[in-house]
């Protein structure tokens, strides 16, 4: 009888451990099932993207939108949350440094959804969150250097998986280069011209080395 009780308790412990493991996996990955967040099969990858700097008077014509790499300004966008659109050319420079850029269509995402997206950022993360007012191919798009996924909305579980996969990815040209200490203006703000003799710009470029 005692043996039966011990065996029953042992079986219960095994079952509880198994269930706990499933719950933790679900919590860590944000969902479950074959079509869950770990399924990044919809990610579109882009190879051999140029990483040259262009003059700040130039508007880059990117092959994808929002951009997921390519030519960019000498300034990078400071990682963080922005309530209005930011410049593509500065955001792409941040992607070069290993950042992930979460963009959303403000016409398709309500205030609760915006708060959920902004909640992905923590101080020190290599992450940008900003709206894009025109031309969005989906309610939410996550982009990294050379990789992009279109998402159904802020609660799409693939978003967290994408961030985990691509933030500070070694596939970025300069992972670990700064994502702060540069430009925190918006698309409506003026940029200083990038002049080779400008000491401040030289200091920014030195930070990348």
C-alpha positions as a Python dict, from the first residue, in 0.01 Angstrom:
ca = {
    (1, 'X'): (0, 0, 0),
    (2, 'X'): (284, 240, 90),
    (3, 'X'): (461, 147, -232),
    (4, 'X'): (147, 233, -426),
    (5, 'X'): (120, 573, -258),
    (6, 'X'): (486, 652, -323),
    (7, 'X'): (454, 547, -685),
    (8, 'X'): (142, 762, -720),
    (9, 'X'): (320, 1064, -570),
    (10, 'X'): (616, 1007, -799),
    (11, 'X'): (389, 995, -1103),
    (12, 'X'): (218, 1314, -990),
    (13, 'X'): (555, 1490, -956),
    (14, 'X'): (656, 1379, -1304),
    (15, 'X'): (328, 1505, -1447),
    (16, 'X'): (358, 1839, -1265),
    (17, 'X'): (716, 1886, -1388),
    (18, 'X'): (610, 1810, -1745),
    (19, 'X'): (317, 2049, -1726),
    (20, 'X'): (535, 2319, -1569),
    (21, 'X'): (788, 2279, -1849),
    (22, 'X'): (517, 2326, -2110),
    (23, 'X'): (383, 2632, -1930),
    (24, 'X'): (730, 2788, -1902),
    (25, 'X'): (804, 2719, -2268),
    (26, 'X'): (473, 2878, -2360),
    (27, 'X'): (539, 3180, -2141),
    (28, 'X'): (891, 3228, -2270),
    (29, 'X'): (795, 3188, -2635),
    (30, 'X'): (466, 3375, -2603),
    (31, 'X'): (243, 3098, -2738),
    (32, 'X'): (226, 2735, -2839),
    (33, 'X'): (167, 2510, -3133),
    (34, 'X'): (326, 2472, -3474),
    (35, 'X'): (202, 2813, -3585),
    (36, 'X'): (318, 2976, -3262),
    (37, 'X'): (567, 3258, -3213),
    (38, 'X'): (871, 3045, -3279),
    (39, 'X'): (746, 3007, -3635),
    (40, 'X'): (935, 3280, -3818),
    (41, 'X'): (885, 3123, -4158),
    (42, 'X'): (723, 3444, -4282),
    (43, 'X'): (1043, 3644, -4233),
    (44, 'X'): (1168, 3791, -4560),
    (45, 'X'): (1546, 3812, -4583),
    (46, 'X'): (1750, 4052, -4794),
    (47, 'X'): (2112, 3991, -4884),
    (48, 'X'): (2402, 4212, -4991),
    (49, 'X'): (2245, 4536, -4873),
    (50, 'X'): (2473, 4839, -4913),
    (51, 'X'): (2585, 5004, -4589),
    (52, 'X'): (2730, 5328, -4725),
    (53, 'X'): (2667, 5670, -4574),
    (54, 'X'): (2486, 5930, -4783),
    (55, 'X'): (2449, 6306, -4746),
    (56, 'X'): (2166, 6416, -4520),
    (57, 'X'): (2021, 6610, -4813),
    (58, 'X'): (1959, 6278, -4989),
    (59, 'X'): (1647, 6063, -4956),
    (60, 'X'): (1729, 5696, -5000),
    (61, 'X'): (1501, 5487, -5222),
    (62, 'X'): (1487, 5157, -5032),
    (63, 'X'): (1391, 4830, -5197),
    (64, 'X'): (1153, 4742, -4910),
    (65, 'X'): (926, 4946, -4685),
    (66, 'X'): (975, 5009, -4403),
    (67, 'X'): (1344, 4974, -4481),
    (68, 'X'): (1538, 4679, -4341),
    (69, 'X'): (1886, 4791, -4435),
    (70, 'X'): (2068, 4985, -4702),
    (71, 'X'): (2238, 5321, -4737),
    (72, 'X'): (2184, 5562, -4449),
    (73, 'X'): (2293, 5885, -4284),
    (74, 'X'): (2606, 5925, -4074),
    (75, 'X'): (2380, 5972, -3770),
    (76, 'X'): (2209, 5675, -3612),
    (77, 'X'): (1874, 5702, -3437),
    (78, 'X'): (1893, 5666, -3061),
    (79, 'X'): (1709, 5351, -2961),
    (80, 'X'): (1384, 5405, -2772),
    (81, 'X'): (1016, 5486, -2818),
    (82, 'X'): (896, 5763, -3051),
    (83, 'X'): (541, 5893, -3070),
    (84, 'X'): (581, 6039, -3419),
    (85, 'X'): (761, 5913, -3732),
    (86, 'X'): (1139, 5910, -3746),
    (87, 'X'): (1369, 5927, -4046),
    (88, 'X'): (1425, 5607, -4239),
    (89, 'X'): (1787, 5695, -4301),
    (90, 'X'): (1873, 5735, -3933),
    (91, 'X'): (1672, 5429, -3826),
    (92, 'X'): (1852, 5214, -4082),
    (93, 'X'): (2183, 5320, -3931),
    (94, 'X'): (2056, 5180, -3598),
    (95, 'X'): (1965, 4854, -3771),
    (96, 'X'): (2326, 4838, -3888),
    (97, 'X'): (2422, 4843, -3519),
    (98, 'X'): (2197, 4547, -3442),
    (99, 'X'): (1872, 4720, -3351),
    (100, 'X'): (1521, 4595, -3429),
    (101, 'X'): (1273, 4853, -3554),
    (102, 'X'): (905, 4801, -3468),
    (103, 'X'): (685, 5019, -3688),
    (104, 'X'): (307, 5044, -3677),
    (105, 'X'): (23, 5203, -3872),
    (106, 'X'): (-145, 5450, -3632),
    (107, 'X'): (-468, 5417, -3832),
    (108, 'X'): (-478, 5042, -3761),
    (109, 'X'): (-340, 5022, -3407),
    (110, 'X'): (-535, 5169, -3116),
    (111, 'X'): (-384, 5330, -2806),
    (112, 'X'): (-381, 5002, -2617),
    (113, 'X'): (-195, 4837, -2902),
    (114, 'X'): (55, 5122, -2917),
    (115, 'X'): (120, 5083, -2544),
    (116, 'X'): (176, 4710, -2594),
    (117, 'X'): (430, 4776, -2869),
    (118, 'X'): (609, 5041, -2666),
    (119, 'X'): (620, 4795, -2376),
    (120, 'X'): (868, 4582, -2569),
    (121, 'X'): (1135, 4846, -2508),
    (122, 'X'): (1341, 4854, -2191),
    (123, 'X'): (1621, 5100, -2118),
    (124, 'X'): (1934, 4983, -2295),
    (125, 'X'): (1756, 4762, -2549),
    (126, 'X'): (1858, 4779, -2912),
    (127, 'X'): (1502, 4855, -3015),
    (128, 'X'): (1317, 5134, -3194),
    (129, 'X'): (939, 5175, -3178),
    (130, 'X'): (768, 5437, -3395),
    (131, 'X'): (461, 5499, -3611),
    (132, 'X'): (470, 5518, -3990),
    (133, 'X'): (180, 5721, -4122),
    (134, 'X'): (176, 5615, -4488),
    (135, 'X'): (260, 5310, -4692),
    (136, 'X'): (260, 5045, -4422),
    (137, 'X'): (209, 4696, -4576),
    (138, 'X'): (66, 4558, -4248),
    (139, 'X'): (-61, 4696, -3915),
    (140, 'X'): (278, 4619, -3756),
    (141, 'X'): (613, 4547, -3919),
    (142, 'X'): (931, 4436, -3744),
    (143, 'X'): (1259, 4499, -3923),
    (144, 'X'): (1621, 4416, -3858),
    (145, 'X'): (1919, 4447, -4089),
    (146, 'X'): (1837, 4217, -4380),
    (147, 'X'): (1522, 4070, -4223),
    (148, 'X'): (1158, 4176, -4197),
    (149, 'X'): (824, 4029, -4097),
    (150, 'X'): (471, 4164, -4153),
    (151, 'X'): (252, 4118, -3845),
    (152, 'X'): (-124, 4109, -3792),
    (153, 'X'): (-113, 4345, -3494),
    (154, 'X'): (50, 4424, -3161),
    (155, 'X'): (-58, 4091, -3011),
    (156, 'X'): (94, 3882, -3291),
    (157, 'X'): (316, 3637, -3096),
    (158, 'X'): (577, 3637, -3371),
    (159, 'X'): (682, 3989, -3273),
    (160, 'X'): (850, 3881, -2950),
    (161, 'X'): (1014, 3589, -3130),
    (162, 'X'): (1149, 3821, -3400),
    (163, 'X'): (1294, 4061, -3143),
    (164, 'X'): (1461, 3774, -2958),
    (165, 'X'): (1602, 3636, -3281),
    (166, 'X'): (1734, 3956, -3438),
    (167, 'X'): (1818, 4206, -3163),
    (168, 'X'): (2197, 4234, -3165),
    (169, 'X'): (2209, 3969, -3436),
    (170, 'X'): (2559, 3887, -3564),
    (171, 'X'): (2407, 3917, -3911),
    (172, 'X'): (2398, 4295, -3869),
    (173, 'X'): (2709, 4468, -4010),
    (174, 'X'): (2807, 4630, -3677),
    (175, 'X'): (2631, 4452, -3385),
    (176, 'X'): (2715, 4616, -3055),
    (177, 'X'): (2798, 4957, -3202),
    (178, 'X'): (2618, 5237, -3012),
    (179, 'X'): (2243, 5282, -3019),
    (180, 'X'): (2251, 5600, -2810),
    (181, 'X'): (2445, 5924, -2794),
    (182, 'X'): (2353, 6033, -3145),
    (183, 'X'): (2026, 6157, -3296),
    (184, 'X'): (1691, 6151, -3116),
    (185, 'X'): (1499, 6383, -3346),
    (186, 'X'): (1197, 6294, -3556),
    (187, 'X'): (1124, 6305, -3927),
    (188, 'X'): (1014, 6666, -3889),
    (189, 'X'): (1336, 6781, -3720),
    (190, 'X'): (1637, 6917, -3903),
    (191, 'X'): (1964, 6725, -3918),
    (192, 'X'): (2306, 6886, -3917),
    (193, 'X'): (2500, 6835, -4239),
    (194, 'X'): (2755, 6557, -4218),
    (195, 'X'): (3080, 6742, -4274),
    (196, 'X'): (3409, 6552, -4265),
    (197, 'X'): (3559, 6844, -4069),
    (198, 'X'): (3276, 6853, -3816),
    (199, 'X'): (3423, 6740, -3483),
    (200, 'X'): (3090, 6617, -3345),
    (201, 'X'): (3033, 6391, -3645),
    (202, 'X'): (3390, 6263, -3621),
    (203, 'X'): (3321, 6169, -3260),
    (204, 'X'): (3008, 5980, -3363),
    (205, 'X'): (3196, 5790, -3627),
    (206, 'X'): (3472, 5708, -3376),
    (207, 'X'): (3207, 5555, -3148),
    (208, 'X'): (3134, 5296, -3416),
    (209, 'X'): (3491, 5165, -3419),
}
